[in-house]
């Protein structure tokens, strides 16, 4: 189990690096697009595609990063009055009853489209756009697989739910 948790921590570092790079690329490309369009009246389709690709990667990989850091949204009215043990059980039930099936379905439903995209080496739909859309489309099932792995790691990861004074720990 320790090896699995270390593997998931490594995946988290990798996903975080993808998010940082995608955020930097998105910021730089959008800034360049705005300056070129409004400063010089020039449009650049490849740069617009690059911004779209960076946004897609940022969005997809930020979801497992958020889960790993406990930033997911909980809609539980009763849990604030119940014990930390209940929260752990509720997390386990939610992961195995909802998270794993939903993200497994995403992988399964996307597989045929992804295989076709790779077979034709799909490029941008815009004339003169960037090639490599098939690589960007690969991020969706990878992100879904990372969500499944991080969800399972979240269930099995030892954690202190409260400090000595009863306040939640971060």
Short mmCIF file of N, CA and C in Angstrom, two decimals:
data_model
loop_
_atom_site.label_atom_id
_atom_site.label_comp_id
_atom_site.label_asym_id
_atom_site.label_seq_id
_atom_site.Cartn_x
_atom_site.Cartn_y
_atom_site.Cartn_z
N UNK A 1 0.83 -1.19 0.00
CA UNK A 1 0.00 0.00 0.00
C UNK A 1 0.88 1.26 0.00
N UNK A 2 1.99 1.19 0.74
CA UNK A 2 2.89 2.35 0.79
C UNK A 2 3.43 2.69 -0.60
N UNK A 3 3.75 1.68 -1.39
CA UNK A 3 4.25 1.90 -2.74
C UNK A 3 3.18 2.57 -3.61
N UNK A 4 1.93 2.12 -3.47
CA UNK A 4 0.82 2.70 -4.22
C UNK A 4 0.64 4.17 -3.86
N UNK A 5 0.70 4.49 -2.58
CA UNK A 5 0.54 5.88 -2.14
C UNK A 5 1.68 6.75 -2.64
N UNK A 6 2.90 6.21 -2.67
CA UNK A 6 4.04 6.96 -3.21
C UNK A 6 3.87 7.17 -4.72
N UNK A 7 3.36 6.16 -5.41
CA UNK A 7 3.09 6.28 -6.84
C UNK A 7 2.07 7.40 -7.09
N UNK A 8 1.00 7.44 -6.31
CA UNK A 8 -0.02 8.47 -6.46
C UNK A 8 0.53 9.85 -6.12
N UNK A 9 1.42 9.93 -5.14
CA UNK A 9 2.06 11.22 -4.83
C UNK A 9 2.91 11.68 -6.00
N UNK A 10 3.60 10.75 -6.66
CA UNK A 10 4.38 11.10 -7.85
C UNK A 10 3.49 11.56 -8.99
N UNK A 11 2.36 10.88 -9.16
CA UNK A 11 1.40 11.31 -10.19
C UNK A 11 0.88 12.72 -9.89
N UNK A 12 0.67 13.00 -8.62
CA UNK A 12 0.21 14.33 -8.24
C UNK A 12 1.25 15.38 -8.59
N UNK A 13 2.52 15.09 -8.33
CA UNK A 13 3.57 16.05 -8.69
C UNK A 13 3.62 16.26 -10.20
N UNK A 14 3.45 15.18 -10.96
CA UNK A 14 3.44 15.28 -12.42
C UNK A 14 2.24 16.11 -12.91
N UNK A 15 1.06 15.84 -12.36
CA UNK A 15 -0.13 16.59 -12.74
C UNK A 15 0.00 18.06 -12.35
N UNK A 16 0.60 18.32 -11.20
CA UNK A 16 0.81 19.70 -10.77
C UNK A 16 1.76 20.42 -11.73
N UNK A 17 2.80 19.72 -12.16
CA UNK A 17 3.74 20.31 -13.12
C UNK A 17 3.02 20.61 -14.44
N UNK A 18 2.17 19.69 -14.91
CA UNK A 18 1.39 19.94 -16.13
C UNK A 18 0.52 21.17 -15.94
N UNK A 19 -0.11 21.29 -14.78
CA UNK A 19 -0.99 22.44 -14.52
C UNK A 19 -0.21 23.75 -14.52
N UNK A 20 0.94 23.75 -13.89
CA UNK A 20 1.76 24.97 -13.83
C UNK A 20 2.21 25.37 -15.24
N UNK A 21 2.71 24.39 -15.99
CA UNK A 21 3.15 24.69 -17.35
C UNK A 21 1.99 25.14 -18.23
N UNK A 22 0.85 24.48 -18.11
CA UNK A 22 -0.32 24.87 -18.91
C UNK A 22 -0.81 26.26 -18.53
N UNK A 23 -0.77 26.59 -17.25
CA UNK A 23 -1.20 27.91 -16.81
C UNK A 23 -0.26 28.99 -17.34
N UNK A 24 1.03 28.73 -17.28
CA UNK A 24 1.99 29.69 -17.83
C UNK A 24 1.81 29.84 -19.34
N UNK A 25 1.64 28.72 -20.03
CA UNK A 25 1.45 28.76 -21.48
C UNK A 25 0.16 29.49 -21.85
N UNK A 26 -0.90 29.22 -21.10
CA UNK A 26 -2.18 29.88 -21.36
C UNK A 26 -2.07 31.38 -21.14
N UNK A 27 -1.45 31.77 -20.05
CA UNK A 27 -1.31 33.20 -19.75
C UNK A 27 -0.49 33.92 -20.83
N UNK A 28 0.64 33.31 -21.17
CA UNK A 28 1.50 33.94 -22.18
C UNK A 28 0.83 34.00 -23.55
N UNK A 29 0.15 32.93 -23.93
CA UNK A 29 -0.47 32.92 -25.26
C UNK A 29 -1.65 33.88 -25.34
N UNK A 30 -2.46 33.95 -24.29
CA UNK A 30 -3.59 34.89 -24.32
C UNK A 30 -3.08 36.33 -24.32
N UNK A 31 -2.05 36.60 -23.55
CA UNK A 31 -1.46 37.94 -23.57
C UNK A 31 -0.95 38.28 -24.96
N UNK A 32 -0.27 37.33 -25.59
CA UNK A 32 0.25 37.57 -26.95
C UNK A 32 -0.90 37.76 -27.94
N UNK A 33 -1.95 36.98 -27.81
CA UNK A 33 -3.10 37.11 -28.71
C UNK A 33 -3.72 38.50 -28.58
N UNK A 34 -3.91 38.95 -27.35
CA UNK A 34 -4.52 40.26 -27.12
C UNK A 34 -3.64 41.38 -27.66
N UNK A 35 -2.35 41.31 -27.37
CA UNK A 35 -1.44 42.36 -27.86
C UNK A 35 -1.40 42.37 -29.38
N UNK A 36 -1.32 41.19 -29.99
CA UNK A 36 -1.27 41.12 -31.46
C UNK A 36 -2.56 41.61 -32.09
N UNK A 37 -3.70 41.19 -31.51
CA UNK A 37 -4.98 41.56 -32.11
C UNK A 37 -5.30 43.04 -31.93
N UNK A 38 -5.19 43.54 -30.71
CA UNK A 38 -5.60 44.91 -30.45
C UNK A 38 -4.47 45.92 -30.62
N UNK A 39 -3.24 45.46 -30.54
CA UNK A 39 -2.12 46.38 -30.73
C UNK A 39 -1.69 46.49 -32.16
N UNK A 40 -1.76 45.37 -32.90
CA UNK A 40 -1.23 45.36 -34.26
C UNK A 40 -2.26 44.91 -35.31
N UNK A 41 -3.45 44.48 -34.87
CA UNK A 41 -4.47 44.05 -35.81
C UNK A 41 -4.14 42.74 -36.52
N UNK A 42 -3.38 41.89 -35.84
CA UNK A 42 -2.95 40.62 -36.44
C UNK A 42 -3.62 39.46 -35.71
N UNK A 43 -4.15 38.51 -36.47
CA UNK A 43 -4.68 37.29 -35.89
C UNK A 43 -3.73 36.13 -36.16
N UNK A 44 -3.67 35.21 -35.23
CA UNK A 44 -2.74 34.09 -35.35
C UNK A 44 -3.45 32.83 -34.86
N UNK A 45 -4.00 32.05 -35.79
CA UNK A 45 -4.81 30.87 -35.47
C UNK A 45 -4.03 29.86 -34.64
N UNK A 46 -2.77 29.63 -34.98
CA UNK A 46 -1.98 28.64 -34.25
C UNK A 46 -1.86 29.01 -32.77
N UNK A 47 -1.70 30.28 -32.49
CA UNK A 47 -1.59 30.73 -31.11
C UNK A 47 -2.92 30.58 -30.38
N UNK A 48 -4.02 30.82 -31.08
CA UNK A 48 -5.33 30.62 -30.47
C UNK A 48 -5.57 29.14 -30.16
N UNK A 49 -5.16 28.26 -31.07
CA UNK A 49 -5.26 26.83 -30.80
C UNK A 49 -4.38 26.43 -29.62
N UNK A 50 -3.19 27.01 -29.56
CA UNK A 50 -2.28 26.71 -28.45
C UNK A 50 -2.91 27.11 -27.12
N UNK A 51 -3.56 28.25 -27.08
CA UNK A 51 -4.25 28.69 -25.86
C UNK A 51 -5.37 27.72 -25.50
N UNK A 52 -6.11 27.26 -26.50
CA UNK A 52 -7.19 26.30 -26.24
C UNK A 52 -6.64 24.98 -25.73
N UNK A 53 -5.56 24.51 -26.32
CA UNK A 53 -4.94 23.26 -25.88
C UNK A 53 -4.43 23.39 -24.45
N UNK A 54 -3.79 24.52 -24.14
CA UNK A 54 -3.27 24.74 -22.78
C UNK A 54 -4.41 24.80 -21.77
N UNK A 55 -5.51 25.44 -22.14
CA UNK A 55 -6.65 25.51 -21.24
C UNK A 55 -7.24 24.13 -20.98
N UNK A 56 -7.34 23.31 -22.03
CA UNK A 56 -7.87 21.96 -21.87
C UNK A 56 -7.01 21.14 -20.92
N UNK A 57 -5.70 21.20 -21.11
CA UNK A 57 -4.79 20.45 -20.24
C UNK A 57 -4.88 20.96 -18.80
N UNK A 58 -4.92 22.27 -18.63
CA UNK A 58 -5.04 22.85 -17.29
C UNK A 58 -6.32 22.39 -16.60
N UNK A 59 -7.41 22.46 -17.30
CA UNK A 59 -8.70 22.08 -16.72
C UNK A 59 -8.74 20.60 -16.36
N UNK A 60 -8.28 19.75 -17.24
CA UNK A 60 -8.37 18.31 -17.01
C UNK A 60 -7.46 17.86 -15.87
N UNK A 61 -6.24 18.34 -15.83
CA UNK A 61 -5.31 17.88 -14.81
C UNK A 61 -5.48 18.60 -13.47
N UNK A 62 -6.18 19.72 -13.46
CA UNK A 62 -6.41 20.40 -12.18
C UNK A 62 -7.43 19.66 -11.31
N UNK A 63 -8.28 18.84 -11.91
CA UNK A 63 -9.29 18.11 -11.14
C UNK A 63 -8.63 17.07 -10.21
N UNK A 64 -7.74 16.18 -10.69
CA UNK A 64 -7.10 15.27 -9.74
C UNK A 64 -6.17 15.99 -8.75
N UNK A 65 -5.57 17.09 -9.16
CA UNK A 65 -4.72 17.85 -8.25
C UNK A 65 -5.59 18.41 -7.11
N UNK A 66 -6.74 18.92 -7.45
CA UNK A 66 -7.66 19.46 -6.44
C UNK A 66 -8.12 18.36 -5.48
N UNK A 67 -8.45 17.19 -6.00
CA UNK A 67 -8.88 16.08 -5.15
C UNK A 67 -7.77 15.68 -4.20
N UNK A 68 -6.55 15.59 -4.68
CA UNK A 68 -5.42 15.19 -3.85
C UNK A 68 -5.21 16.14 -2.68
N UNK A 69 -5.51 17.42 -2.89
CA UNK A 69 -5.30 18.41 -1.85
C UNK A 69 -6.53 18.65 -0.98
N UNK A 70 -7.56 17.85 -1.19
CA UNK A 70 -8.77 17.99 -0.37
C UNK A 70 -9.62 19.18 -0.74
N UNK A 71 -9.49 19.69 -1.95
CA UNK A 71 -10.24 20.87 -2.37
C UNK A 71 -11.58 20.54 -3.00
N UNK A 72 -11.97 19.28 -2.97
CA UNK A 72 -13.25 18.91 -3.60
C UNK A 72 -14.42 19.41 -2.74
N UNK A 73 -15.55 19.59 -3.37
CA UNK A 73 -16.73 20.12 -2.71
C UNK A 73 -17.51 18.96 -2.10
N UNK A 74 -17.90 19.14 -0.86
CA UNK A 74 -18.74 18.14 -0.19
C UNK A 74 -20.10 18.76 0.07
N UNK A 75 -21.11 17.98 -0.20
CA UNK A 75 -22.46 18.43 0.09
C UNK A 75 -23.03 17.46 1.11
N UNK A 76 -22.63 17.68 2.34
CA UNK A 76 -23.11 16.83 3.42
C UNK A 76 -23.58 17.73 4.54
N UNK A 77 -24.82 17.65 4.84
CA UNK A 77 -25.39 18.49 5.88
C UNK A 77 -25.09 17.92 7.26
N UNK A 78 -25.09 16.61 7.38
CA UNK A 78 -24.93 15.98 8.69
C UNK A 78 -23.48 15.78 9.10
N UNK A 79 -22.55 15.76 8.20
CA UNK A 79 -21.18 15.36 8.51
C UNK A 79 -20.47 16.28 9.48
N UNK A 80 -20.85 17.54 9.54
CA UNK A 80 -20.16 18.44 10.46
C UNK A 80 -20.42 18.10 11.92
N UNK A 81 -21.51 17.39 12.19
CA UNK A 81 -21.83 17.00 13.56
C UNK A 81 -21.41 15.57 13.89
N UNK A 82 -20.84 14.87 12.93
CA UNK A 82 -20.47 13.48 13.15
C UNK A 82 -18.96 13.34 13.26
N UNK A 83 -18.53 12.16 13.63
CA UNK A 83 -17.12 11.91 13.92
C UNK A 83 -16.26 11.86 12.66
N UNK A 84 -14.93 12.02 12.82
CA UNK A 84 -14.02 11.87 11.68
C UNK A 84 -14.07 10.46 11.07
N UNK A 85 -14.38 9.48 11.89
CA UNK A 85 -14.50 8.12 11.36
C UNK A 85 -15.65 8.04 10.34
N UNK A 86 -16.74 8.75 10.62
CA UNK A 86 -17.85 8.79 9.67
C UNK A 86 -17.41 9.43 8.36
N UNK A 87 -16.63 10.50 8.46
CA UNK A 87 -16.16 11.19 7.25
C UNK A 87 -15.31 10.25 6.40
N UNK A 88 -14.47 9.44 7.04
CA UNK A 88 -13.65 8.48 6.30
C UNK A 88 -14.53 7.44 5.61
N UNK A 89 -15.55 6.97 6.30
CA UNK A 89 -16.46 5.98 5.70
C UNK A 89 -17.24 6.62 4.56
N UNK A 90 -17.70 7.85 4.76
CA UNK A 90 -18.44 8.56 3.71
C UNK A 90 -17.55 8.78 2.49
N UNK A 91 -16.27 9.12 2.71
CA UNK A 91 -15.33 9.28 1.60
C UNK A 91 -15.16 7.97 0.83
N UNK A 92 -15.01 6.88 1.56
CA UNK A 92 -14.82 5.57 0.91
C UNK A 92 -16.05 5.19 0.09
N UNK A 93 -17.21 5.39 0.65
CA UNK A 93 -18.45 5.07 -0.07
C UNK A 93 -18.57 5.95 -1.32
N UNK A 94 -18.29 7.24 -1.16
CA UNK A 94 -18.39 8.16 -2.31
C UNK A 94 -17.40 7.79 -3.40
N UNK A 95 -16.18 7.44 -3.01
CA UNK A 95 -15.16 7.09 -4.01
C UNK A 95 -15.58 5.84 -4.77
N UNK A 96 -15.96 4.78 -4.06
CA UNK A 96 -16.23 3.51 -4.72
C UNK A 96 -17.61 3.44 -5.35
N UNK A 97 -18.55 4.22 -4.86
CA UNK A 97 -19.90 4.19 -5.42
C UNK A 97 -20.09 5.21 -6.54
N UNK A 98 -19.38 6.34 -6.48
CA UNK A 98 -19.58 7.40 -7.46
C UNK A 98 -18.34 7.72 -8.28
N UNK A 99 -17.23 8.05 -7.63
CA UNK A 99 -16.05 8.53 -8.34
C UNK A 99 -15.50 7.48 -9.31
N UNK A 100 -15.26 6.27 -8.83
CA UNK A 100 -14.68 5.23 -9.70
C UNK A 100 -15.60 4.91 -10.88
N UNK A 101 -16.91 4.67 -10.66
CA UNK A 101 -17.76 4.38 -11.82
C UNK A 101 -17.89 5.55 -12.81
N UNK A 102 -18.00 6.77 -12.32
CA UNK A 102 -18.18 7.91 -13.22
C UNK A 102 -16.93 8.14 -14.06
N UNK A 103 -15.77 8.14 -13.43
CA UNK A 103 -14.55 8.39 -14.19
C UNK A 103 -14.16 7.16 -15.02
N UNK A 104 -14.55 5.97 -14.58
CA UNK A 104 -14.38 4.79 -15.43
C UNK A 104 -15.24 4.89 -16.67
N UNK A 105 -16.45 5.39 -16.52
CA UNK A 105 -17.34 5.60 -17.66
C UNK A 105 -16.77 6.64 -18.63
N UNK A 106 -16.14 7.67 -18.09
CA UNK A 106 -15.51 8.67 -18.96
C UNK A 106 -14.42 8.02 -19.81
N UNK A 107 -13.60 7.19 -19.19
CA UNK A 107 -12.54 6.50 -19.94
C UNK A 107 -13.15 5.59 -21.00
N UNK A 108 -14.13 4.81 -20.60
CA UNK A 108 -14.76 3.87 -21.53
C UNK A 108 -15.44 4.61 -22.69
N UNK A 109 -16.18 5.67 -22.39
CA UNK A 109 -16.94 6.39 -23.42
C UNK A 109 -16.01 7.15 -24.37
N UNK A 110 -14.85 7.56 -23.90
CA UNK A 110 -13.94 8.35 -24.72
C UNK A 110 -12.99 7.48 -25.55
N UNK A 111 -12.89 6.21 -25.20
CA UNK A 111 -11.86 5.36 -25.80
C UNK A 111 -11.97 5.26 -27.33
N UNK A 112 -13.16 5.04 -27.86
CA UNK A 112 -13.32 4.90 -29.32
C UNK A 112 -12.96 6.19 -30.05
N UNK A 113 -13.42 7.33 -29.51
CA UNK A 113 -13.09 8.62 -30.12
C UNK A 113 -11.59 8.89 -30.06
N UNK A 114 -10.97 8.52 -28.95
CA UNK A 114 -9.53 8.72 -28.81
C UNK A 114 -8.75 7.83 -29.78
N UNK A 115 -9.17 6.59 -29.91
CA UNK A 115 -8.49 5.68 -30.85
C UNK A 115 -8.61 6.20 -32.28
N UNK A 116 -9.79 6.68 -32.65
CA UNK A 116 -9.97 7.24 -33.99
C UNK A 116 -9.12 8.49 -34.18
N UNK A 117 -9.11 9.34 -33.15
CA UNK A 117 -8.31 10.57 -33.22
C UNK A 117 -6.83 10.25 -33.43
N UNK A 118 -6.32 9.25 -32.73
CA UNK A 118 -4.93 8.85 -32.91
C UNK A 118 -4.70 8.24 -34.28
N UNK A 119 -5.68 7.46 -34.78
CA UNK A 119 -5.50 6.79 -36.07
C UNK A 119 -5.38 7.77 -37.23
N UNK A 120 -6.07 8.90 -37.13
CA UNK A 120 -6.00 9.90 -38.21
C UNK A 120 -5.07 11.06 -37.85
N UNK A 121 -4.44 10.97 -36.68
CA UNK A 121 -3.56 12.05 -36.20
C UNK A 121 -4.31 13.39 -36.29
N UNK A 122 -5.43 13.43 -35.61
CA UNK A 122 -6.35 14.56 -35.68
C UNK A 122 -5.64 15.89 -35.34
N UNK A 123 -5.97 16.89 -36.12
CA UNK A 123 -5.43 18.23 -35.92
C UNK A 123 -6.58 19.19 -35.62
N UNK A 124 -6.26 20.44 -35.51
CA UNK A 124 -7.26 21.47 -35.24
C UNK A 124 -8.33 21.50 -36.32
N UNK A 125 -9.53 21.88 -35.93
CA UNK A 125 -10.61 22.02 -36.91
C UNK A 125 -10.47 23.31 -37.71
N UNK A 126 -9.66 24.23 -37.24
CA UNK A 126 -9.45 25.50 -37.93
C UNK A 126 -8.44 25.32 -39.06
N UNK A 127 -8.71 25.94 -40.19
CA UNK A 127 -7.76 25.92 -41.29
C UNK A 127 -6.49 26.65 -40.86
N UNK A 128 -5.37 25.98 -40.99
CA UNK A 128 -4.10 26.57 -40.57
C UNK A 128 -3.84 26.45 -39.08
N UNK A 129 -4.67 25.67 -38.39
CA UNK A 129 -4.49 25.50 -36.94
C UNK A 129 -3.38 24.52 -36.61
N UNK A 130 -3.16 24.32 -35.34
CA UNK A 130 -2.10 23.44 -34.87
C UNK A 130 -2.43 21.97 -35.08
N UNK A 131 -1.44 21.17 -35.38
CA UNK A 131 -1.64 19.72 -35.36
C UNK A 131 -1.61 19.23 -33.91
N UNK A 132 -1.85 17.96 -33.70
CA UNK A 132 -1.68 17.37 -32.38
C UNK A 132 -2.88 17.42 -31.47
N UNK A 133 -4.06 17.65 -32.01
CA UNK A 133 -5.25 17.63 -31.16
C UNK A 133 -5.43 16.25 -30.53
N UNK A 134 -5.00 15.20 -31.22
CA UNK A 134 -5.11 13.85 -30.69
C UNK A 134 -4.32 13.69 -29.39
N UNK A 135 -3.22 14.41 -29.25
CA UNK A 135 -2.43 14.35 -28.02
C UNK A 135 -3.18 15.06 -26.89
N UNK A 136 -3.79 16.18 -27.19
CA UNK A 136 -4.56 16.90 -26.19
C UNK A 136 -5.77 16.07 -25.75
N UNK A 137 -6.41 15.39 -26.69
CA UNK A 137 -7.56 14.55 -26.36
C UNK A 137 -7.16 13.39 -25.44
N UNK A 138 -5.91 13.01 -25.46
CA UNK A 138 -5.43 11.94 -24.58
C UNK A 138 -5.46 12.37 -23.12
N UNK A 139 -5.44 13.66 -22.87
CA UNK A 139 -5.46 14.15 -21.49
C UNK A 139 -6.73 13.77 -20.76
N UNK A 140 -7.86 13.65 -21.44
CA UNK A 140 -9.12 13.33 -20.77
C UNK A 140 -9.10 11.96 -20.10
N UNK A 141 -8.79 10.88 -20.82
CA UNK A 141 -8.75 9.60 -20.12
C UNK A 141 -7.61 9.51 -19.10
N UNK A 142 -6.49 10.20 -19.36
CA UNK A 142 -5.41 10.23 -18.37
C UNK A 142 -5.85 10.93 -17.10
N UNK A 143 -6.52 12.04 -17.24
CA UNK A 143 -7.04 12.75 -16.07
C UNK A 143 -8.07 11.93 -15.32
N UNK A 144 -8.93 11.22 -16.06
CA UNK A 144 -9.94 10.37 -15.41
C UNK A 144 -9.27 9.22 -14.66
N UNK A 145 -8.24 8.62 -15.26
CA UNK A 145 -7.51 7.55 -14.59
C UNK A 145 -6.82 8.08 -13.34
N UNK A 146 -6.26 9.29 -13.44
CA UNK A 146 -5.63 9.88 -12.26
C UNK A 146 -6.65 10.17 -11.17
N UNK A 147 -7.85 10.56 -11.55
CA UNK A 147 -8.90 10.77 -10.54
C UNK A 147 -9.22 9.47 -9.81
N UNK A 148 -9.32 8.38 -10.54
CA UNK A 148 -9.61 7.09 -9.91
C UNK A 148 -8.47 6.72 -8.96
N UNK A 149 -7.24 6.83 -9.43
CA UNK A 149 -6.10 6.47 -8.59
C UNK A 149 -6.01 7.38 -7.36
N UNK A 150 -6.21 8.68 -7.53
CA UNK A 150 -6.14 9.60 -6.40
C UNK A 150 -7.29 9.39 -5.42
N UNK A 151 -8.46 9.05 -5.95
CA UNK A 151 -9.60 8.77 -5.07
C UNK A 151 -9.34 7.56 -4.19
N UNK A 152 -8.81 6.50 -4.80
CA UNK A 152 -8.49 5.30 -4.02
C UNK A 152 -7.39 5.62 -3.01
N UNK A 153 -6.39 6.38 -3.41
CA UNK A 153 -5.32 6.77 -2.49
C UNK A 153 -5.88 7.60 -1.34
N UNK A 154 -6.84 8.46 -1.62
CA UNK A 154 -7.45 9.29 -0.59
C UNK A 154 -8.12 8.42 0.48
N UNK A 155 -8.73 7.33 0.04
CA UNK A 155 -9.41 6.44 0.99
C UNK A 155 -8.40 5.72 1.88
N UNK A 156 -7.29 5.28 1.30
CA UNK A 156 -6.34 4.47 2.04
C UNK A 156 -5.21 5.26 2.69
N UNK A 157 -5.13 6.54 2.41
CA UNK A 157 -4.04 7.34 2.95
C UNK A 157 -4.29 7.62 4.43
N UNK A 158 -3.29 7.34 5.28
CA UNK A 158 -3.46 7.69 6.70
C UNK A 158 -3.43 9.21 6.84
N UNK A 159 -4.32 9.72 7.64
CA UNK A 159 -4.35 11.17 7.85
C UNK A 159 -4.90 11.46 9.24
N UNK A 160 -4.47 12.57 9.76
CA UNK A 160 -5.01 13.04 11.04
C UNK A 160 -6.16 13.98 10.72
N UNK A 161 -7.36 13.61 11.14
CA UNK A 161 -8.52 14.42 10.81
C UNK A 161 -8.66 15.65 11.73
N UNK A 162 -8.15 15.53 12.96
CA UNK A 162 -8.26 16.66 13.89
C UNK A 162 -6.98 16.76 14.71
N UNK A 163 -6.67 17.97 15.11
CA UNK A 163 -5.51 18.18 15.97
C UNK A 163 -5.93 17.95 17.41
N UNK A 164 -5.01 18.14 18.34
CA UNK A 164 -5.28 17.88 19.76
C UNK A 164 -6.38 18.79 20.32
N UNK A 165 -6.53 20.01 19.81
CA UNK A 165 -7.55 20.92 20.32
C UNK A 165 -8.90 20.77 19.62
N UNK A 166 -9.01 19.77 18.74
CA UNK A 166 -10.28 19.49 18.11
C UNK A 166 -10.51 20.23 16.81
N UNK A 167 -9.59 21.11 16.42
CA UNK A 167 -9.75 21.84 15.17
C UNK A 167 -9.32 20.96 13.99
N UNK A 168 -9.97 21.09 12.86
CA UNK A 168 -9.56 20.30 11.68
C UNK A 168 -8.14 20.67 11.27
N UNK A 169 -7.40 19.66 10.90
CA UNK A 169 -6.03 19.91 10.43
C UNK A 169 -6.05 20.12 8.93
N UNK A 170 -5.05 20.81 8.44
CA UNK A 170 -4.96 21.09 7.00
C UNK A 170 -3.94 20.22 6.35
#
